[in-house]
GROMACS .gro file of C-alpha atoms in nm:
model
  384
    1MET     CA    1  17.027   8.760  11.700
    2LYS     CA    2  17.128   9.117  11.611
    3ALA     CA    3  17.493   9.009  11.582
    4LEU     CA    4  17.393   8.731  11.344
    5PHE     CA    5  17.189   8.976  11.136
    6ARG     CA    6  17.488   9.215  11.112
    7ILE     CA    7  17.713   8.928  11.002
    8LEU     CA    8  17.466   8.829  10.730
    9MET     CA    9  17.441   9.191  10.611
   10VAL     CA   10  17.822   9.222  10.587
   11CYS     CA   11  17.851   8.891  10.401
   12GLY     CA   12  17.581   9.002  10.159
   13ALA     CA   13  17.760   9.331  10.092
   14VAL     CA   14  18.091   9.154  10.034
   15ALA     CA   15  17.925   8.909   9.792
   16LEU     CA   16  17.762   9.196   9.599
   17ILE     CA   17  18.092   9.384   9.571
   18GLY     CA   18  18.265   9.066   9.461
   19PHE     CA   19  18.000   9.001   9.195
   20MET     CA   20  18.032   9.355   9.062
   21PHE     CA   21  18.412   9.334   9.058
   22PHE     CA   22  18.447   8.996   8.892
   23ASN     CA   23  18.180   9.078   8.630
   24THR     CA   24  18.359   9.397   8.526
   25PRO     CA   25  18.546   9.339   8.199
   26LYS     CA   26  18.918   9.407   8.224
   27GLU     CA   27  19.086   9.652   7.989
   28ASN     CA   28  19.432   9.729   7.859
   29GLU     CA   29  19.572  10.000   7.635
   30PRO     CA   30  19.489   9.968   7.262
   31LEU     CA   31  19.783   9.883   7.038
   32GLU     CA   32  19.898  10.099   6.747
   33GLY     CA   33  20.099   9.921   6.481
   34PRO     CA   34  20.438  10.017   6.339
   35ASN     CA   35  20.268  10.162   6.030
   36THR     CA   36  20.147  10.451   6.248
   37ASN     CA   37  20.485  10.622   6.243
   38SER     CA   38  20.647  10.461   5.938
   39ASN     CA   39  20.783  10.712   5.689
   40ILE     CA   40  20.777  10.684   5.310
   41ILE     CA   41  21.060  10.901   5.179
   42PRO     CA   42  21.121  10.976   4.810
   43LYS     CA   43  21.489  10.997   4.711
   44THR     CA   44  21.662  11.120   4.398
   45GLN     CA   45  21.927  10.849   4.417
   46LEU     CA   46  21.938  10.513   4.595
   47LYS     CA   47  22.173  10.218   4.596
   48GLN     CA   48  22.023   9.925   4.409
   49GLU     CA   49  22.160   9.650   4.628
   50PRO     CA   50  22.229   9.632   5.004
   51ALA     CA   51  22.594   9.622   5.105
   52ILE     CA   52  22.591   9.254   5.202
   53GLY     CA   53  22.383   9.120   4.914
   54ALA     CA   54  22.114   8.852   4.915
   55MET     CA   55  22.095   8.485   5.012
   56THR     CA   56  22.051   8.206   4.760
   57ARG     CA   57  21.685   8.138   4.695
   58PRO     CA   58  21.558   7.812   4.854
   59GLN     CA   59  21.519   7.521   4.612
   60THR     CA   60  21.296   7.319   4.846
   61GLY     CA   61  21.009   7.396   5.081
   62ILE     CA   62  20.681   7.579   5.040
   63SER     CA   63  20.848   7.908   4.938
   64THR     CA   64  20.917   7.752   4.597
   65LEU     CA   65  20.547   7.812   4.519
   66ILE     CA   66  20.609   8.188   4.491
   67GLY     CA   67  20.568   8.280   4.125
   68LYS     CA   68  20.390   7.957   4.031
   69GLY     CA   69  20.029   7.910   3.924
   70THR     CA   70  19.726   7.799   4.123
   71GLN     CA   71  19.723   7.458   3.952
   72THR     CA   72  20.052   7.374   4.122
   73VAL     CA   73  19.903   7.472   4.459
   74LEU     CA   74  19.594   7.257   4.401
   75GLU     CA   75  19.803   6.959   4.297
   76GLN     CA   76  20.017   6.978   4.611
   77TYR     CA   77  19.768   7.091   4.876
   78GLY     CA   78  19.418   7.061   4.732
   79GLU     CA   79  19.137   7.311   4.774
   80PRO     CA   80  19.169   7.556   5.066
   81ALA     CA   81  18.915   7.577   5.347
   82ARG     CA   82  18.839   7.939   5.248
   83LYS     CA   83  18.914   8.185   4.968
   84GLU     CA   84  18.904   8.544   5.092
   85PRO     CA   85  18.970   8.890   4.947
   86SER     CA   86  19.232   9.134   5.074
   87SER     CA   87  19.284   9.510   5.070
   88PHE     CA   88  19.570   9.474   4.822
   89GLY     CA   89  19.392   9.302   4.534
   90TYR     CA   90  19.518   8.948   4.594
   91GLN     CA   91  19.311   8.663   4.736
   92TRP     CA   92  19.396   8.464   5.046
   93TRP     CA   93  19.368   8.085   5.027
   94VAL     CA   94  19.339   7.966   5.388
   95TYR     CA   95  19.447   7.613   5.485
   96ASN     CA   96  19.336   7.573   5.848
   97GLU     CA   97  19.256   7.204   5.875
   98ASP     CA   98  19.506   7.162   6.158
   99VAL     CA   99  19.716   7.399   6.370
  100SER     CA  100  20.031   7.201   6.295
  101THR     CA  101  19.985   7.255   5.920
  102PHE     CA  102  19.831   7.603   5.917
  103PHE     CA  103  19.927   7.826   5.627
  104MET     CA  104  19.779   8.089   5.396
  105ILE     CA  105  19.864   8.156   5.032
  106GLY     CA  106  19.824   8.492   4.856
  107ILE     CA  107  19.702   8.459   4.495
  108ASP     CA  108  19.709   8.745   4.245
  109ASN     CA  109  19.595   8.682   3.886
  110ASN     CA  110  19.627   8.306   3.946
  111ILE     CA  111  19.991   8.343   4.057
  112VAL     CA  112  20.127   8.284   4.409
  113THR     CA  113  20.269   8.613   4.541
  114GLN     CA  114  20.308   8.535   4.911
  115ILE     CA  115  20.278   8.257   5.168
  116TYR     CA  116  20.230   8.282   5.544
  117ILE     CA  117  20.326   7.976   5.751
  118ALA     CA  118  20.242   7.919   6.120
  119GLY     CA  119  20.223   7.539   6.128
  120GLN     CA  120  20.528   7.362   6.266
  121GLU     CA  121  20.491   7.069   6.027
  122ILE     CA  122  20.500   7.282   5.711
  123ASP     CA  123  20.833   7.272   5.528
  124ALA     CA  124  20.933   7.640   5.537
  125PHE     CA  125  21.301   7.578   5.453
  126PRO     CA  126  21.544   7.729   5.541
  127PHE     CA  127  21.340   7.836   5.844
  128LYS     CA  128  21.110   7.644   6.076
  129VAL     CA  129  20.834   7.759   6.308
  130GLY     CA  130  20.964   7.724   6.665
  131GLN     CA  131  21.324   7.795   6.562
  132LYS     CA  132  21.524   8.014   6.805
  133ARG     CA  133  21.624   8.368   6.709
  134ASP     CA  134  21.992   8.305   6.790
  135GLU     CA  135  22.000   8.019   6.543
  136ILE     CA  136  21.841   8.238   6.276
  137TYR     CA  137  22.108   8.504   6.329
  138ARG     CA  138  22.384   8.245   6.296
  139MET     CA  139  22.257   8.099   5.968
  140THR     CA  140  22.117   8.410   5.796
  141ILE     CA  141  22.250   8.725   5.631
  142ILE     CA  142  22.083   9.011   5.821
  143ASP     CA  143  22.108   9.384   5.762
  144TYR     CA  144  21.923   9.691   5.891
  145GLU     CA  145  21.843   9.788   5.532
  146VAL     CA  146  21.695   9.565   5.262
  147ALA     CA  147  21.650   9.667   4.898
  148ALA     CA  148  21.371   9.566   4.662
  149THR     CA  149  21.311   9.653   4.297
  150VAL     CA  150  20.984   9.661   4.103
  151GLY     CA  151  21.057   9.734   3.738
  152GLU     CA  152  21.291  10.031   3.735
  153ASN     CA  153  21.176  10.151   4.077
  154ILE     CA  154  21.402  10.099   4.380
  155PHE     CA  155  21.281  10.064   4.740
  156ILE     CA  156  21.488  10.048   5.058
  157PHE     CA  157  21.329   9.915   5.378
  158SER     CA  158  21.488  10.023   5.707
  159MET     CA  159  21.437   9.813   6.017
  160SER     CA  160  21.424   9.954   6.370
  161GLU     CA  161  21.585   9.791   6.675
  162GLU     CA  162  21.243   9.647   6.757
  163ASP     CA  163  21.214   9.498   6.407
  164MET     CA  164  21.558   9.340   6.440
  165GLN     CA  165  21.433   9.150   6.745
  166THR     CA  166  21.077   9.059   6.648
  167ARG     CA  167  21.014   9.124   6.276
  168LEU     CA  168  21.316   9.048   6.062
  169LEU     CA  169  21.324   9.100   5.687
  170ILE     CA  170  21.551   8.863   5.495
  171LYS     CA  171  21.637   8.898   5.124
  172PHE     CA  172  21.685   8.604   4.889
  173ASP     CA  173  21.733   8.613   4.512
  174GLY     CA  174  21.396   8.745   4.398
  175LEU     CA  175  21.226   8.651   4.724
  176TYR     CA  176  21.180   8.802   5.071
  177ALA     CA  177  21.101   8.649   5.409
  178GLN     CA  178  20.944   8.832   5.702
  179LEU     CA  179  21.020   8.645   6.023
  180TYR     CA  180  20.779   8.703   6.311
  181ILE     CA  181  20.959   8.623   6.636
  182ASP     CA  182  20.800   8.583   6.979
  183ARG     CA  183  20.968   8.835   7.207
  184GLU     CA  184  20.914   8.632   7.525
  185THR     CA  185  21.028   8.291   7.398
  186SER     CA  186  21.264   8.414   7.121
  187GLU     CA  187  21.102   8.153   6.894
  188LEU     CA  188  20.999   8.196   6.533
  189GLN     CA  189  20.622   8.224   6.542
  190GLY     CA  190  20.539   8.278   6.176
  191ILE     CA  191  20.704   8.320   5.835
  192ARG     CA  192  20.580   8.528   5.544
  193TYR     CA  193  20.745   8.467   5.207
  194THR     CA  194  20.666   8.735   4.950
  195ASP     CA  195  20.770   8.868   4.612
  196SER     CA  196  20.905   9.222   4.579
  197GLU     CA  197  20.584   9.387   4.450
  198THR     CA  198  20.373   9.249   4.735
  199LEU     CA  199  20.634   9.360   4.990
  200VAL     CA  200  20.625   9.714   4.849
  201LEU     CA  201  20.245   9.714   4.848
  202HIS     CA  202  20.241   9.627   5.218
  203GLN     CA  203  20.508   9.886   5.315
  204PRO     CA  204  20.567   9.702   5.646
  205TYR     CA  205  20.875   9.905   5.746
  206GLU     CA  206  21.005  10.259   5.705
  207MET     CA  207  21.068  10.294   5.334
  208SER     CA  208  21.261  10.524   5.101
  209TYR     CA  209  21.231  10.494   4.726
  210GLN     CA  210  21.344  10.619   4.388
  211GLY     CA  211  21.093  10.618   4.102
  212GLU     CA  212  20.720  10.557   4.138
  213LEU     CA  213  20.532  10.400   4.427
  214VAL     CA  214  20.349  10.074   4.369
  215ARG     CA  215  19.985  10.123   4.467
  216ARG     CA  216  19.654   9.943   4.437
  217ALA     CA  217  19.315  10.112   4.395
  218PRO     CA  218  19.121  10.108   4.725
  219PRO     CA  219  18.846   9.845   4.740
  220SER     CA  220  18.481   9.936   4.694
  221SER     CA  221  18.264   9.964   5.006
  222PHE     CA  222  18.099   9.631   4.922
  223LEU     CA  223  18.432   9.454   4.879
  224GLN     CA  224  18.563   9.616   5.198
  225GLN     CA  225  18.281   9.451   5.390
  226GLU     CA  226  18.394   9.111   5.259
  227ILE     CA  227  18.755   9.194   5.347
  228ASP     CA  228  18.653   9.287   5.702
  229VAL     CA  229  18.469   8.956   5.746
  230ALA     CA  230  18.775   8.772   5.615
  231SER     CA  231  19.008   8.958   5.852
  232ALA     CA  232  18.789   8.863   6.149
  233LYS     CA  233  18.798   8.495   6.055
  234GLN     CA  234  19.174   8.511   6.012
  235LEU     CA  235  19.210   8.668   6.358
  236ASP     CA  236  19.013   8.377   6.504
  237ASP     CA  237  19.236   8.125   6.324
  238LEU     CA  238  19.559   8.300   6.421
  239LEU     CA  239  19.453   8.330   6.785
  240ASN     CA  240  19.392   7.956   6.814
  241VAL     CA  241  19.715   7.874   6.633
  242THR     CA  242  19.897   8.091   6.888
  243ARG     CA  243  19.715   7.937   7.186
  244VAL     CA  244  19.780   7.578   7.078
  245HIS     CA  245  20.148   7.660   7.021
  246HIS     CA  246  20.152   7.764   7.388
  247ASP     CA  247  19.980   7.443   7.503
  248LEU     CA  248  19.641   7.606   7.559
  249LEU     CA  249  19.300   7.498   7.434
  250PRO     CA  250  19.160   7.681   7.131
  251LEU     CA  251  18.866   7.916   7.184
  252GLU     CA  252  18.522   7.865   7.037
  253MET     CA  253  18.403   8.135   6.799
  254ASP     CA  254  18.086   8.306   6.924
  255GLU     CA  255  17.868   8.486   6.666
  256SER     CA  256  17.728   8.735   6.917
  257LEU     CA  257  18.082   8.827   7.024
  258GLU     CA  258  18.183   8.856   6.657
  259GLU     CA  259  17.905   9.108   6.603
  260ALA     CA  260  17.999   9.306   6.915
  261ALA     CA  261  18.364   9.314   6.803
  262ARG     CA  262  18.273   9.416   6.446
  263MET     CA  263  18.052   9.698   6.570
  264HIS     CA  264  18.326   9.836   6.795
  265SER     CA  265  18.586   9.829   6.516
  266GLU     CA  266  18.349  10.015   6.287
  267ASP     CA  267  18.261  10.260   6.563
  268MET     CA  268  18.630  10.340   6.626
  269LYS     CA  269  18.695  10.401   6.256
  270VAL     CA  270  18.384  10.611   6.193
  271GLN     CA  271  18.416  10.823   6.507
  272ASN     CA  272  18.797  10.838   6.487
  273PHE     CA  273  18.892  10.710   6.833
  274LEU     CA  274  19.096  10.421   6.970
  275ALA     CA  275  18.968  10.311   7.309
  276HIS     CA  276  18.763  10.048   7.488
  277GLU     CA  277  18.497  10.306   7.574
  278SER     CA  278  18.286  10.433   7.288
  279PRO     CA  279  18.145  10.789   7.305
  280THR     CA  280  17.815  10.642   7.185
  281TYR     CA  281  17.790  10.285   7.313
  282GLY     CA  282  17.998  10.292   7.631
  283ASP     CA  283  18.263  10.053   7.763
  284LEU     CA  284  18.289   9.679   7.703
  285LYS     CA  285  18.052   9.598   7.989
  286LYS     CA  286  17.779   9.819   7.845
  287ARG     CA  287  17.837   9.691   7.494
  288LEU     CA  288  17.804   9.329   7.608
  289GLN     CA  289  17.491   9.414   7.805
  290THR     CA  290  17.340   9.572   7.495
  291GLN     CA  291  17.403   9.248   7.306
  292LYS     CA  292  17.255   9.051   7.603
  293ILE     CA  293  17.580   8.857   7.639
  294GLU     CA  294  17.630   8.698   7.982
  295TYR     CA  295  17.974   8.621   8.121
  296SER     CA  296  18.180   8.552   8.431
  297GLU     CA  297  18.484   8.736   8.294
  298ALA     CA  298  18.549   8.925   7.972
  299ASN     CA  299  18.828   9.124   7.810
  300GLU     CA  300  18.923   9.261   7.472
  301ASN     CA  301  19.227   9.354   7.266
  302LEU     CA  302  19.224   9.652   7.028
  303ALA     CA  303  19.465   9.752   6.753
  304THR     CA  304  19.497   9.979   6.454
  305ALA     CA  305  19.753  10.072   6.184
  306TYR     CA  306  19.837   9.711   6.097
  307PHE     CA  307  19.802   9.628   5.729
  308ASP     CA  308  19.643   9.286   5.790
  309ALA     CA  309  19.529   9.037   6.054
  310ILE     CA  310  19.865   8.857   6.058
  311GLU     CA  311  20.050   9.172   6.161
  312ALA     CA  312  19.784   9.261   6.421
  313MET     CA  313  19.801   8.919   6.589
  314HIS     CA  314  20.180   8.926   6.607
  315GLY     CA  315  20.159   9.278   6.750
  316TRP     CA  316  19.929   9.159   7.029
  317THR     CA  317  20.146   8.854   7.098
  318ASN     CA  318  20.454   9.072   7.147
  319SER     CA  319  20.277   9.323   7.372
  320PRO     CA  320  20.292   9.193   7.734
  321GLU     CA  321  19.947   9.318   7.838
  322HIS     CA  322  19.771   9.196   7.523
  323ARG     CA  323  19.958   8.866   7.538
  324LYS     CA  324  19.825   8.797   7.888
  325VAL     CA  325  19.473   8.836   7.755
  326LEU     CA  326  19.493   8.617   7.446
  327LEU     CA  327  19.682   8.344   7.638
  328ASN     CA  328  19.447   8.347   7.939
  329ASP     CA  329  19.338   7.989   8.009
  330ARG     CA  330  19.008   8.098   8.168
  331TYR     CA  331  18.853   8.214   7.841
  332THR     CA  332  18.664   7.965   7.627
  333ARG     CA  333  18.500   8.189   7.364
  334VAL     CA  334  18.616   8.457   7.126
  335GLY     CA  335  18.471   8.705   6.881
  336SER     CA  336  18.680   8.905   6.634
  337GLY     CA  337  18.585   9.210   6.432
  338ALA     CA  338  18.766   9.423   6.176
  339PHE     CA  339  18.682   9.745   5.997
  340VAL     CA  340  18.949   9.860   5.749
  341ASP     CA  341  19.257   9.876   5.977
  342TYR     CA  342  19.079   9.873   6.316
  343TYR     CA  343  19.079   9.535   6.493
  344THR     CA  344  18.885   9.413   6.796
  345GLN     CA  345  18.899   9.074   6.965
  346ILE     CA  346  18.671   8.996   7.262
  347TYR     CA  347  18.746   8.704   7.496
  348LEU     CA  348  18.490   8.560   7.734
  349GLU     CA  349  18.440   8.309   8.011
  350PRO     CA  350  18.067   8.225   8.017
  351THR     CA  351  17.865   8.202   8.336
  352THR     CA  352  17.840   7.864   8.507
  353GLN     CA  353  17.464   7.864   8.438
  354GLU     CA  354  17.522   7.908   8.066
  355VAL     CA  355  17.785   7.635   8.060
  356GLY     CA  356  17.539   7.407   8.238
  357ARG     CA  357  17.268   7.485   7.983
  358GLU     CA  358  17.507   7.412   7.696
  359GLU     CA  359  17.608   7.079   7.849
  360GLN     CA  360  17.241   6.990   7.894
  361ASP     CA  361  17.162   7.091   7.533
  362ASN     CA  362  17.455   6.885   7.408
  363GLU     CA  363  17.339   6.583   7.608
  364GLU     CA  364  16.983   6.620   7.475
  365THR     CA  365  17.113   6.648   7.119
  366LYS     CA  366  17.326   6.339   7.172
  367ASN     CA  367  17.027   6.144   7.308
  368GLU     CA  368  16.803   6.257   7.022
  369LYS     CA  369  17.065   6.145   6.770
  370GLN     CA  370  17.100   5.810   6.944
  371ASP     CA  371  16.721   5.760   6.951
  372SER     CA  372  16.703   5.850   6.581
  373GLU     CA  373  16.975   5.598   6.493
  374GLU     CA  374  16.802   5.325   6.695
  375SER     CA  375  16.473   5.404   6.522
  376THR     CA  376  16.642   5.385   6.181
  377ASP     CA  377  16.800   5.051   6.271
  378LYS     CA  378  16.462   4.908   6.370
  379SER     CA  379  16.294   5.030   6.053
  380ASN     CA  380  16.563   4.863   5.846
  381GLN     CA  381  16.516   4.525   6.009
  382THR     CA  382  16.355   4.257   5.790
  383LEU     CA  383  16.033   4.108   5.927
  384PRO     CA  384  16.027   3.725   5.963
   0.00000   0.00000   0.00000
């Protein structure tokens, strides 16, 4: 009897340790974007054109919208799912009806200034989402330095070795293409077409210039709140686009996780730290407990110094540790939060009890709807 009691005690201890271990959120190092160390260098004299020149501007494909008015966009693609502000003065029109046709259009003063494409069925000629990097190198003029002009001002963007592998900048006549390449698969993951002024506003690479910088006034605190909400929604969209491209199910957005992620992004910015553990609110486990969020497994990705959600998502995708998290097939829910240039995305696998409750609630809702329809049918019947 004593031996049996000892066995039960050991089993209980092992189960408790296992519960504590598996309910501890996992963590990885936060990611700092390339803008952290990018230099902006004024020069007294710069060459106006790169040594190898520019490619002929595409005459077909969605990039032909750059420079055209919003009426043309509406005629070709209809109203977007969302219209959202940005930190640079333009407005994002988000078309997220389907992953295969996902794209976003930047509108400034009713003119298209940039387009981001992640859907494989969108005509992004001369490029295509899913295209291999080797093919891009064979068909494209590529240089380490790319020149842009805004008025009489000259800007030279210099790409690092890392950029040449994962974040190419291609110059056309009056048009630029940023190519976001998946490091692991060597496939083109996203394409951003932009005009010269928008490219200079973003300053996505190390930059030297002659003349005056192109700047926008910082947004008001009220507008910044709207921008942060927009960035969080875009992170959710971009995550699911990435997951579906890798044959994984999309994640369901969870409002409580969104709030937890938003609070952590704001906390990092206000208290000037970049870590999973907050000096005030503790680590992810404590923060989820505070929000009364139950889970079987949880994790989060953090980033800063990216100029928008697109850059942050591609940064995570090309970081091995962060990639493992966002492509984990165990997670079913997500919550994203942004505060200026601090980004948080929390991933969660709910407890089996919660999943069971949700399935029961869904079944009850389905039955109630069916009963309501049957009742409506009966009430509409004509009496003999």
